[in-house]
Amino acid sequence: VPIDKTVLKRMVELLHIQPGEKVADLGSGDGRVVMALAKAGAKAQGYEINPFLMAVSRRNIKNAGVSGQVSIHWKNFWMEDLSSFQVITLFGMPHMMKRLQEKLARELQPGARVISHQFMFPDWPVSQQESQLYLYHIS
C-alpha cells in the first residue's frame, strides 16, 4: 500500500534522522520510504519479498539519485538480523504486529526508534502518535 506523501513527510520529521543513521524499511514496496529517509541523511535499506516491487524500487532509487545511500534487498525480513539498525519503519498488518514486536524487542539496541504506519504494536507504549503514525523508542 503506497504511503501518502504528506504522511511520509511527517514520518521522516518524527524520526529526526541523524546523518549516517542506519534505517530499515520492512516491506519497502516501491522504495518511496527509503528514498525519503536517504534524502534526510540516512543509510537506508529496504526489505521486499515481491520481485516486481523490488525491481520498481531499484529503478525509482536510481532515477532519484540516491543509489549510494539506499539498498533494496529481495529478502524476507523475518529471516534477517535487524540489530544493526537505529531506525525501523514499517506498514505492518494487524496479524503480524505481536510477532514483529517480539522480534524487534530481541534484536534492536536501546535507543532505536520504530515507526509504524497504520497499526500499533499490542504491548509497547507509544512515544508519539500522529494520526496513523505510531513512534516507539526501544529502552
mmCIF file of N, CA and C in Angstrom:
data_model
loop_
_atom_site.group_PDB
_atom_site.id
_atom_site.type_symbol
_atom_site.label_atom_id
_atom_site.label_comp_id
_atom_site.label_asym_id
_atom_site.label_seq_id
_atom_site.Cartn_x
_atom_site.Cartn_y
_atom_site.Cartn_z
ATOM 1 N N VAL A 1 0.855 -1.175 0.000
ATOM 2 C CA VAL A 1 0.000 0.000 0.000
ATOM 3 C C VAL A 1 0.899 1.235 0.000
ATOM 4 N N PRO A 2 0.866 2.035 -1.058
ATOM 5 C CA PRO A 2 1.731 3.224 -1.109
ATOM 6 C C PRO A 2 1.372 4.226 -0.008
ATOM 7 N N ILE A 3 2.400 4.797 0.585
ATOM 8 C CA ILE A 3 2.196 5.786 1.645
ATOM 9 C C ILE A 3 1.904 7.152 1.027
ATOM 10 N N ASP A 4 1.001 7.867 1.621
ATOM 11 C CA ASP A 4 0.654 9.214 1.197
ATOM 12 C C ASP A 4 1.856 10.140 1.393
ATOM 13 N N LYS A 5 2.078 11.058 0.462
ATOM 14 C CA LYS A 5 3.244 11.956 0.526
ATOM 15 C C LYS A 5 3.268 12.789 1.799
ATOM 16 N N THR A 6 2.125 13.261 2.245
ATOM 17 C CA THR A 6 2.059 14.076 3.463
ATOM 18 C C THR A 6 2.416 13.240 4.687
ATOM 19 N N VAL A 7 1.918 12.013 4.730
ATOM 20 C CA VAL A 7 2.214 11.109 5.850
ATOM 21 C C VAL A 7 3.705 10.753 5.838
ATOM 22 N N LEU A 8 4.247 10.511 4.648
ATOM 23 C CA LEU A 8 5.672 10.188 4.538
ATOM 24 C C LEU A 8 6.541 11.336 5.034
ATOM 25 N N LYS A 9 6.195 12.540 4.649
ATOM 26 C CA LYS A 9 6.958 13.716 5.097
ATOM 27 C C LYS A 9 6.921 13.812 6.627
ATOM 28 N N ARG A 10 5.767 13.596 7.211
ATOM 29 C CA ARG A 10 5.646 13.682 8.665
ATOM 30 C C ARG A 10 6.392 12.534 9.355
ATOM 31 N N MET A 11 6.384 11.359 8.733
ATOM 32 C CA MET A 11 7.124 10.225 9.280
ATOM 33 C C MET A 11 8.607 10.576 9.401
ATOM 34 N N VAL A 12 9.161 11.116 8.352
ATOM 35 C CA VAL A 12 10.579 11.479 8.352
ATOM 36 C C VAL A 12 10.850 12.554 9.404
ATOM 37 N N GLU A 13 9.959 13.516 9.528
ATOM 38 C CA GLU A 13 10.138 14.570 10.538
ATOM 39 C C GLU A 13 10.123 13.992 11.956
ATOM 40 N N LEU A 14 9.189 13.079 12.227
ATOM 41 C CA LEU A 14 9.080 12.484 13.566
ATOM 42 C C LEU A 14 10.313 11.672 13.952
ATOM 43 N N LEU A 15 10.974 11.103 12.963
ATOM 44 C CA LEU A 15 12.133 10.255 13.239
ATOM 45 C C LEU A 15 13.403 11.035 13.555
ATOM 46 N N HIS A 16 13.460 12.309 13.201
ATOM 47 C CA HIS A 16 14.650 13.130 13.462
ATOM 48 C C HIS A 16 15.921 12.376 13.051
ATOM 49 N N ILE A 17 15.987 12.011 11.795
ATOM 50 C CA ILE A 17 17.110 11.234 11.258
ATOM 51 C C ILE A 17 18.410 12.012 11.421
ATOM 52 N N GLN A 18 19.418 11.326 11.950
ATOM 53 C CA GLN A 18 20.758 11.894 12.073
ATOM 54 C C GLN A 18 21.587 11.408 10.884
ATOM 55 N N PRO A 19 22.482 12.241 10.377
ATOM 56 C CA PRO A 19 23.295 11.828 9.222
ATOM 57 C C PRO A 19 24.004 10.495 9.474
ATOM 58 N N GLY A 20 23.852 9.584 8.503
ATOM 59 C CA GLY A 20 24.512 8.293 8.590
ATOM 60 C C GLY A 20 23.784 7.229 9.385
ATOM 61 N N GLU A 21 22.663 7.572 10.013
ATOM 62 C CA GLU A 21 21.922 6.543 10.754
ATOM 63 C C GLU A 21 21.487 5.437 9.806
ATOM 64 N N LYS A 22 21.512 4.235 10.319
ATOM 65 C CA LYS A 22 21.134 3.068 9.542
ATOM 66 C C LYS A 22 19.650 2.777 9.775
ATOM 67 N N VAL A 23 18.897 2.786 8.668
ATOM 68 C CA VAL A 23 17.446 2.647 8.731
ATOM 69 C C VAL A 23 17.007 1.482 7.854
ATOM 70 N N ALA A 24 16.040 0.687 8.340
ATOM 71 C CA ALA A 24 15.457 -0.389 7.543
ATOM 72 C C ALA A 24 13.963 -0.136 7.381
ATOM 73 N N ASP A 25 13.497 -0.285 6.145
ATOM 74 C CA ASP A 25 12.059 -0.246 5.859
ATOM 75 C C ASP A 25 11.634 -1.680 5.570
ATOM 76 N N LEU A 26 10.750 -2.195 6.404
ATOM 77 C CA LEU A 26 10.318 -3.583 6.289
ATOM 78 C C LEU A 26 9.098 -3.662 5.377
ATOM 79 N N GLY A 27 9.287 -4.270 4.218
ATOM 80 C CA GLY A 27 8.246 -4.286 3.198
ATOM 81 C C GLY A 27 8.308 -2.986 2.427
ATOM 82 N N SER A 28 9.433 -2.764 1.742
ATOM 83 C CA SER A 28 9.748 -1.435 1.191
ATOM 84 C C SER A 28 9.024 -1.063 -0.097
ATOM 85 N N GLY A 29 8.250 -1.964 -0.649
ATOM 86 C CA GLY A 29 7.399 -1.621 -1.789
ATOM 87 C C GLY A 29 8.142 -0.967 -2.933
ATOM 88 N N ASP A 30 7.660 0.205 -3.347
ATOM 89 C CA ASP A 30 8.246 0.905 -4.498
ATOM 90 C C ASP A 30 9.441 1.778 -4.130
ATOM 91 N N GLY A 31 9.841 1.771 -2.862
ATOM 92 C CA GLY A 31 11.046 2.480 -2.439
ATOM 93 C C GLY A 31 10.858 3.908 -1.988
ATOM 94 N N ARG A 32 9.648 4.410 -1.976
ATOM 95 C CA ARG A 32 9.466 5.830 -1.631
ATOM 96 C C ARG A 32 9.887 6.166 -0.201
ATOM 97 N N VAL A 33 9.715 5.231 0.744
ATOM 98 C CA VAL A 33 10.118 5.498 2.129
ATOM 99 C C VAL A 33 11.640 5.535 2.237
ATOM 100 N N VAL A 34 12.328 4.535 1.668
ATOM 101 C CA VAL A 34 13.789 4.531 1.765
ATOM 102 C C VAL A 34 14.399 5.730 1.050
ATOM 103 N N MET A 35 13.799 6.165 -0.044
ATOM 104 C CA MET A 35 14.311 7.350 -0.743
ATOM 105 C C MET A 35 14.168 8.593 0.128
ATOM 106 N N ALA A 36 13.023 8.755 0.780
ATOM 107 C CA ALA A 36 12.819 9.915 1.656
ATOM 108 C C ALA A 36 13.779 9.883 2.839
ATOM 109 N N LEU A 37 14.015 8.716 3.394
ATOM 110 C CA LEU A 37 14.942 8.588 4.517
ATOM 111 C C LEU A 37 16.374 8.891 4.087
ATOM 112 N N ALA A 38 16.750 8.434 2.898
ATOM 113 C CA ALA A 38 18.086 8.732 2.372
ATOM 114 C C ALA A 38 18.260 10.225 2.140
ATOM 115 N N LYS A 39 17.250 10.877 1.625
ATOM 116 C CA LYS A 39 17.326 12.319 1.399
ATOM 117 C C LYS A 39 17.448 13.077 2.715
ATOM 118 N N ALA A 40 16.973 12.455 3.812
ATOM 119 C CA ALA A 40 17.092 13.061 5.145
ATOM 120 C C ALA A 40 18.452 12.766 5.777
ATOM 121 N N GLY A 41 19.289 11.958 5.092
ATOM 122 C CA GLY A 41 20.636 11.698 5.593
ATOM 123 C C GLY A 41 20.912 10.280 6.043
ATOM 124 N N ALA A 42 19.912 9.409 6.000
ATOM 125 C CA ALA A 42 20.082 8.035 6.473
ATOM 126 C C ALA A 42 20.767 7.161 5.436
ATOM 127 N N LYS A 43 21.369 6.093 5.929
ATOM 128 C CA LYS A 43 21.791 4.967 5.104
ATOM 129 C C LYS A 43 20.621 3.995 5.168
ATOM 130 N N ALA A 44 19.809 3.984 4.129
ATOM 131 C CA ALA A 44 18.532 3.277 4.165
ATOM 132 C C ALA A 44 18.588 1.948 3.420
ATOM 133 N N GLN A 45 17.970 0.951 4.021
ATOM 134 C CA GLN A 45 17.864 -0.362 3.392
ATOM 135 C C GLN A 45 16.407 -0.794 3.417
ATOM 136 N N GLY A 46 15.965 -1.324 2.299
ATOM 137 C CA GLY A 46 14.611 -1.835 2.202
ATOM 138 C C GLY A 46 14.626 -3.338 2.059
ATOM 139 N N TYR A 47 13.644 -3.971 2.651
ATOM 140 C CA TYR A 47 13.456 -5.412 2.522
ATOM 141 C C TYR A 47 12.115 -5.642 1.846
ATOM 142 N N GLU A 48 12.143 -6.326 0.713
ATOM 143 C CA GLU A 48 10.935 -6.559 -0.072
ATOM 144 C C GLU A 48 10.970 -7.983 -0.617
ATOM 145 N N ILE A 49 9.863 -8.717 -0.471
ATOM 146 C CA ILE A 49 9.821 -10.089 -0.979
ATOM 147 C C ILE A 49 9.170 -10.185 -2.358
ATOM 148 N N ASN A 50 8.506 -9.131 -2.788
ATOM 149 C CA ASN A 50 7.869 -9.135 -4.107
ATOM 150 C C ASN A 50 8.907 -8.711 -5.143
ATOM 151 N N PRO A 51 9.306 -9.608 -6.048
ATOM 152 C CA PRO A 51 10.366 -9.263 -7.003
ATOM 153 C C PRO A 51 9.987 -8.117 -7.949
ATOM 154 N N PHE A 52 8.722 -7.998 -8.287
ATOM 155 C CA PHE A 52 8.292 -6.895 -9.149
ATOM 156 C C PHE A 52 8.484 -5.554 -8.439
ATOM 157 N N LEU A 53 8.029 -5.465 -7.185
ATOM 158 C CA LEU A 53 8.184 -4.220 -6.426
ATOM 159 C C LEU A 53 9.651 -3.905 -6.169
ATOM 160 N N MET A 54 10.451 -4.947 -5.948
ATOM 161 C CA MET A 54 11.880 -4.724 -5.752
ATOM 162 C C MET A 54 12.492 -4.092 -7.003
ATOM 163 N N ALA A 55 12.134 -4.597 -8.169
ATOM 164 C CA ALA A 55 12.657 -4.039 -9.420
ATOM 165 C C ALA A 55 12.181 -2.600 -9.621
ATOM 166 N N VAL A 56 10.928 -2.336 -9.320
ATOM 167 C CA VAL A 56 10.389 -0.977 -9.432
ATOM 168 C C VAL A 56 11.133 -0.042 -8.490
ATOM 169 N N SER A 57 11.348 -0.476 -7.259
ATOM 170 C CA SER A 57 12.024 0.387 -6.287
ATOM 171 C C SER A 57 13.466 0.657 -6.695
ATOM 172 N N ARG A 58 14.153 -0.340 -7.203
ATOM 173 C CA ARG A 58 15.537 -0.116 -7.655
ATOM 174 C C ARG A 58 15.584 0.898 -8.783
ATOM 175 N N ARG A 59 14.628 0.830 -9.699
ATOM 176 C CA ARG A 59 14.555 1.826 -10.786
ATOM 177 C C ARG A 59 14.266 3.212 -10.217
ATOM 178 N N ASN A 60 13.307 3.294 -9.306
ATOM 179 C CA ASN A 60 12.955 4.582 -8.705
ATOM 180 C C ASN A 60 14.132 5.196 -7.956
ATOM 181 N N ILE A 61 14.875 4.367 -7.248
ATOM 182 C CA ILE A 61 16.029 4.844 -6.474
ATOM 183 C C ILE A 61 17.115 5.368 -7.409
ATOM 184 N N LYS A 62 17.357 4.641 -8.470
ATOM 185 C CA LYS A 62 18.352 5.088 -9.450
ATOM 186 C C LYS A 62 17.954 6.432 -10.052
ATOM 187 N N ASN A 63 16.689 6.560 -10.413
ATOM 188 C CA ASN A 63 16.192 7.805 -11.013
ATOM 189 C C ASN A 63 16.192 8.973 -10.024
ATOM 190 N N ALA A 64 16.084 8.673 -8.731
ATOM 191 C CA ALA A 64 16.058 9.724 -7.707
ATOM 192 C C ALA A 64 17.449 10.193 -7.322
ATOM 193 N N GLY A 65 18.477 9.473 -7.772
ATOM 194 C CA GLY A 65 19.845 9.883 -7.477
ATOM 195 C C GLY A 65 20.309 9.604 -6.064
ATOM 196 N N VAL A 66 19.732 8.612 -5.410
ATOM 197 C CA VAL A 66 20.132 8.278 -4.036
ATOM 198 C C VAL A 66 20.721 6.871 -3.949
ATOM 199 N N SER A 67 21.171 6.349 -5.065
ATOM 200 C CA SER A 67 21.668 4.968 -5.119
ATOM 201 C C SER A 67 22.757 4.682 -4.096
ATOM 202 N N GLY A 68 23.633 5.635 -3.830
ATOM 203 C CA GLY A 68 24.726 5.415 -2.888
ATOM 204 C C GLY A 68 24.297 5.329 -1.443
ATOM 205 N N GLN A 69 23.078 5.754 -1.149
ATOM 206 C CA GLN A 69 22.595 5.763 0.234
ATOM 207 C C GLN A 69 21.505 4.728 0.497
ATOM 208 N N VAL A 70 21.095 4.002 -0.550
ATOM 209 C CA VAL A 70 19.962 3.090 -0.426
ATOM 210 C C VAL A 70 20.309 1.724 -0.997
ATOM 211 N N SER A 71 19.897 0.676 -0.294
ATOM 212 C CA SER A 71 19.996 -0.696 -0.792
ATOM 213 C C SER A 71 18.625 -1.338 -0.645
ATOM 214 N N ILE A 72 18.213 -2.059 -1.670
ATOM 215 C CA ILE A 72 16.972 -2.824 -1.590
ATOM 216 C C ILE A 72 17.354 -4.302 -1.652
ATOM 217 N N HIS A 73 16.850 -5.052 -0.691
ATOM 218 C CA HIS A 73 17.148 -6.478 -0.605
ATOM 219 C C HIS A 73 15.898 -7.284 -0.947
ATOM 220 N N TRP A 74 16.056 -8.245 -1.821
ATOM 221 C CA TRP A 74 14.979 -9.168 -2.135
ATOM 222 C C TRP A 74 15.060 -10.294 -1.117
ATOM 223 N N LYS A 75 14.569 -9.994 0.071
ATOM 224 C CA LYS A 75 14.676 -10.921 1.195
ATOM 225 C C LYS A 75 13.452 -10.794 2.089
ATOM 226 N N ASN A 76 13.246 -11.839 2.855
ATOM 227 C CA ASN A 76 12.213 -11.871 3.863
ATOM 228 C C ASN A 76 12.812 -11.302 5.152
ATOM 229 N N PHE A 77 12.341 -10.161 5.612
ATOM 230 C CA PHE A 77 12.937 -9.525 6.795
ATOM 231 C C PHE A 77 12.805 -10.389 8.046
ATOM 232 N N TRP A 78 11.867 -11.309 8.075
ATOM 233 C CA TRP A 78 11.729 -12.192 9.237
ATOM 234 C C TRP A 78 12.986 -13.032 9.443
ATOM 235 N N MET A 79 13.702 -13.276 8.353
ATOM 236 C CA MET A 79 14.890 -14.118 8.405
ATOM 237 C C MET A 79 16.171 -13.310 8.626
ATOM 238 N N GLU A 80 16.067 -12.017 8.723
ATOM 239 C CA GLU A 80 17.231 -11.136 8.823
ATOM 240 C C GLU A 80 17.459 -10.674 10.261
ATOM 241 N N ASP A 81 18.721 -10.430 10.582
ATOM 242 C CA ASP A 81 19.103 -9.856 11.871
ATOM 243 C C ASP A 81 19.043 -8.333 11.715
ATOM 244 N N LEU A 82 18.186 -7.691 12.455
ATOM 245 C CA LEU A 82 17.981 -6.241 12.337
ATOM 246 C C LEU A 82 18.721 -5.451 13.419
ATOM 247 N N SER A 83 19.632 -6.093 14.128
ATOM 248 C CA SER A 83 20.281 -5.473 15.289
ATOM 249 C C SER A 83 21.181 -4.286 14.948
ATOM 250 N N SER A 84 21.589 -4.145 13.720
ATOM 251 C CA SER A 84 22.496 -3.042 13.367
ATOM 252 C C SER A 84 21.758 -1.753 13.005
ATOM 253 N N PHE A 85 20.435 -1.780 13.020
ATOM 254 C CA PHE A 85 19.661 -0.604 12.618
ATOM 255 C C PHE A 85 19.278 0.262 13.815
ATOM 256 N N GLN A 86 19.363 1.581 13.616
ATOM 257 C CA GLN A 86 18.925 2.522 14.643
ATOM 258 C C GLN A 86 17.450 2.888 14.479
ATOM 259 N N VAL A 87 16.934 2.709 13.259
ATOM 260 C CA VAL A 87 15.546 3.079 12.954
ATOM 261 C C VAL A 87 14.926 1.986 12.093
ATOM 262 N N ILE A 88 13.672 1.649 12.405
ATOM 263 C CA ILE A 88 12.888 0.705 11.610
ATOM 264 C C ILE A 88 11.585 1.406 11.235
ATOM 265 N N THR A 89 11.218 1.298 9.962
ATOM 266 C CA THR A 89 9.920 1.795 9.512
ATOM 267 C C THR A 89 9.138 0.624 8.942
ATOM 268 N N LEU A 90 7.817 0.689 9.071
ATOM 269 C CA LEU A 90 7.002 -0.416 8.565
ATOM 270 C C LEU A 90 5.555 -0.021 8.397
ATOM 271 N N PHE A 91 4.909 -0.751 7.532
ATOM 272 C CA PHE A 91 3.458 -0.754 7.399
ATOM 273 C C PHE A 91 3.069 -2.202 7.619
ATOM 274 N N GLY A 92 2.897 -2.557 8.878
ATOM 275 C CA GLY A 92 2.579 -3.942 9.216
ATOM 276 C C GLY A 92 1.085 -4.176 9.195
ATOM 277 N N MET A 93 0.708 -5.415 9.173
ATOM 278 C CA MET A 93 -0.700 -5.794 9.236
ATOM 279 C C MET A 93 -1.005 -6.270 10.657
ATOM 280 N N PRO A 94 -2.257 -6.142 11.098
ATOM 281 C CA PRO A 94 -2.577 -6.490 12.490
ATOM 282 C C PRO A 94 -2.119 -7.885 12.905
ATOM 283 N N HIS A 95 -2.232 -8.867 12.022
ATOM 284 C CA HIS A 95 -1.902 -10.240 12.387
ATOM 285 C C HIS A 95 -0.406 -10.453 12.635
ATOM 286 N N MET A 96 0.444 -9.534 12.221
ATOM 287 C CA MET A 96 1.888 -9.724 12.372
ATOM 288 C C MET A 96 2.511 -8.861 13.459
ATOM 289 N N MET A 97 1.766 -7.945 14.033
ATOM 290 C CA MET A 97 2.358 -6.951 14.921
ATOM 291 C C MET A 97 2.905 -7.547 16.223
ATOM 292 N N LYS A 98 2.245 -8.514 16.799
ATOM 293 C CA LYS A 98 2.736 -9.132 18.038
ATOM 294 C C LYS A 98 4.063 -9.856 17.786
ATOM 295 N N ARG A 99 4.109 -10.650 16.731
ATOM 296 C CA ARG A 99 5.330 -11.388 16.396
ATOM 297 C C ARG A 99 6.465 -10.430 16.040
ATOM 298 N N LEU A 100 6.161 -9.376 15.305
ATOM 299 C CA LEU A 100 7.189 -8.402 14.930
ATOM 300 C C LEU A 100 7.686 -7.648 16.157
ATOM 301 N N GLN A 101 6.796 -7.310 17.059
ATOM 302 C CA GLN A 101 7.190 -6.663 18.313
ATOM 303 C C GLN A 101 8.198 -7.521 19.058
ATOM 304 N N GLU A 102 7.964 -8.810 19.123
ATOM 305 C CA GLU A 102 8.872 -9.730 19.810
ATOM 306 C C GLU A 102 10.229 -9.797 19.111
ATOM 307 N N LYS A 103 10.222 -9.854 17.778
ATOM 308 C CA LYS A 103 11.473 -9.885 17.015
ATOM 309 C C LYS A 103 12.275 -8.609 17.252
ATOM 310 N N LEU A 104 11.625 -7.465 17.149
ATOM 311 C CA LEU A 104 12.327 -6.192 17.315
ATOM 312 C C LEU A 104 12.828 -6.016 18.750
ATOM 313 N N ALA A 105 12.057 -6.458 19.728
ATOM 314 C CA ALA A 105 12.482 -6.363 21.128
ATOM 315 C C ALA A 105 13.749 -7.192 21.365
ATOM 316 N N ARG A 106 13.859 -8.331 20.699
ATOM 317 C CA ARG A 106 15.051 -9.187 20.838
ATOM 318 C C ARG A 106 16.265 -8.585 20.133
ATOM 319 N N GLU A 107 16.048 -7.933 18.996
ATOM 320 C CA GLU A 107 17.163 -7.573 18.127
ATOM 321 C C GLU A 107 17.626 -6.121 18.209
ATOM 322 N N LEU A 108 16.741 -5.195 18.474
ATOM 323 C CA LEU A 108 17.143 -3.788 18.435
ATOM 324 C C LEU A 108 17.847 -3.371 19.724
ATOM 325 N N GLN A 109 18.762 -2.436 19.568
ATOM 326 C CA GLN A 109 19.520 -1.906 20.693
ATOM 327 C C GLN A 109 18.719 -0.800 21.394
ATOM 328 N N PRO A 110 18.970 -0.566 22.685
ATOM 329 C CA PRO A 110 18.327 0.560 23.363
ATOM 330 C C PRO A 110 18.616 1.861 22.607
ATOM 331 N N GLY A 111 17.605 2.685 22.504
ATOM 332 C CA GLY A 111 17.725 3.947 21.778
ATOM 333 C C GLY A 111 17.215 3.877 20.352
ATOM 334 N N ALA A 112 17.017 2.655 19.841
ATOM 335 C CA ALA A 112 16.477 2.518 18.484
ATOM 336 C C ALA A 112 15.051 3.058 18.448
ATOM 337 N N ARG A 113 14.650 3.505 17.262
ATOM 338 C CA ARG A 113 13.305 4.028 17.065
ATOM 339 C C ARG A 113 12.589 3.177 16.019
ATOM 340 N N VAL A 114 11.307 2.971 16.259
ATOM 341 C CA VAL A 114 10.467 2.215 15.335
ATOM 342 C C VAL A 114 9.238 3.064 15.059
ATOM 343 N N ILE A 115 8.911 3.194 13.775
ATOM 344 C CA ILE A 115 7.687 3.911 13.438
ATOM 345 C C ILE A 115 6.826 3.015 12.570
ATOM 346 N N SER A 116 5.595 2.842 12.993
ATOM 347 C CA SER A 116 4.638 2.011 12.292
ATOM 348 C C SER A 116 3.566 2.897 11.675
ATOM 349 N N HIS A 117 3.310 2.643 10.421
ATOM 350 C CA HIS A 117 2.258 3.364 9.713
ATOM 351 C C HIS A 117 1.009 2.496 9.740
ATOM 352 N N GLN A 118 -0.011 2.982 10.364
ATOM 353 C CA GLN A 118 -1.345 2.401 10.361
ATOM 354 C C GLN A 118 -1.668 1.530 11.570
ATOM 355 N N PHE A 119 -0.771 0.629 11.979
ATOM 356 C CA PHE A 119 -1.123 -0.311 13.033
ATOM 357 C C PHE A 119 -0.141 -0.238 14.197
ATOM 358 N N MET A 120 -0.695 -0.417 15.419
ATOM 359 C CA MET A 120 0.096 -0.322 16.642
ATOM 360 C C MET A 120 0.638 -1.696 17.052
ATOM 361 N N PHE A 121 1.729 -1.656 17.818
ATOM 362 C CA PHE A 121 2.198 -2.865 18.478
ATOM 363 C C PHE A 121 1.307 -3.087 19.698
ATOM 364 N N PRO A 122 0.960 -4.335 19.992
ATOM 365 C CA PRO A 122 -0.018 -4.571 21.058
ATOM 366 C C PRO A 122 0.459 -4.259 22.469
ATOM 367 N N ASP A 123 1.769 -4.381 22.749
ATOM 368 C CA ASP A 123 2.226 -4.261 24.132
ATOM 369 C C ASP A 123 3.213 -3.134 24.392
ATOM 370 N N TRP A 124 3.593 -2.397 23.383
ATOM 371 C CA TRP A 124 4.560 -1.320 23.572
ATOM 372 C C TRP A 124 3.852 0.007 23.800
ATOM 373 N N PRO A 125 4.365 0.813 24.717
ATOM 374 C CA PRO A 125 3.795 2.158 24.870
ATOM 375 C C PRO A 125 4.231 3.034 23.692
ATOM 376 N N VAL A 126 3.313 3.770 23.166
ATOM 377 C CA VAL A 126 3.587 4.675 22.046
ATOM 378 C C VAL A 126 4.267 5.925 22.591
ATOM 379 N N SER A 127 5.408 6.289 22.023
ATOM 380 C CA SER A 127 6.102 7.518 22.431
ATOM 381 C C SER A 127 5.411 8.740 21.862
ATOM 382 N N GLN A 128 4.948 8.608 20.628
ATOM 383 C CA GLN A 128 4.272 9.718 19.968
ATOM 384 C C GLN A 128 3.352 9.148 18.901
ATOM 385 N N GLN A 129 2.141 9.711 18.831
ATOM 386 C CA GLN A 129 1.185 9.282 17.819
ATOM 387 C C GLN A 129 0.665 10.504 17.084
ATOM 388 N N GLU A 130 0.674 10.411 15.782
ATOM 389 C CA GLU A 130 0.063 11.441 14.957
ATOM 390 C C GLU A 130 -0.738 10.742 13.885
ATOM 391 N N SER A 131 -2.038 10.889 13.968
ATOM 392 C CA SER A 131 -2.929 10.267 13.007
ATOM 393 C C SER A 131 -2.614 8.782 12.906
ATOM 394 N N GLN A 132 -2.118 8.320 11.778
ATOM 395 C CA GLN A 132 -1.870 6.903 11.554
ATOM 396 C C GLN A 132 -0.403 6.512 11.731
ATOM 397 N N LEU A 133 0.386 7.351 12.375
ATOM 398 C CA LEU A 133 1.793 7.075 12.639
ATOM 399 C C LEU A 133 1.996 6.826 14.134
ATOM 400 N N TYR A 134 2.723 5.739 14.447
ATOM 401 C CA TYR A 134 2.996 5.372 15.835
ATOM 402 C C TYR A 134 4.502 5.243 16.007
ATOM 403 N N LEU A 135 5.082 6.108 16.824
ATOM 404 C CA LEU A 135 6.519 6.128 17.067
ATOM 405 C C LEU A 135 6.811 5.462 18.405
ATOM 406 N N TYR A 136 7.810 4.580 18.390
ATOM 407 C CA TYR A 136 8.225 3.853 19.589
ATOM 408 C C TYR A 136 9.727 4.059 19.786
ATOM 409 N N HIS A 137 10.147 4.114 21.058
ATOM 410 C CA HIS A 137 11.562 4.169 21.403
ATOM 411 C C HIS A 137 11.895 2.904 22.184
ATOM 412 N N ILE A 138 12.940 2.224 21.764
ATOM 413 C CA ILE A 138 13.358 0.994 22.432
ATOM 414 C C ILE A 138 14.197 1.372 23.653
ATOM 415 N N SER A 139 13.810 0.826 24.807
ATOM 416 C CA SER A 139 14.573 1.148 26.033
ATOM 417 C C SER A 139 15.349 -0.047 26.521
#
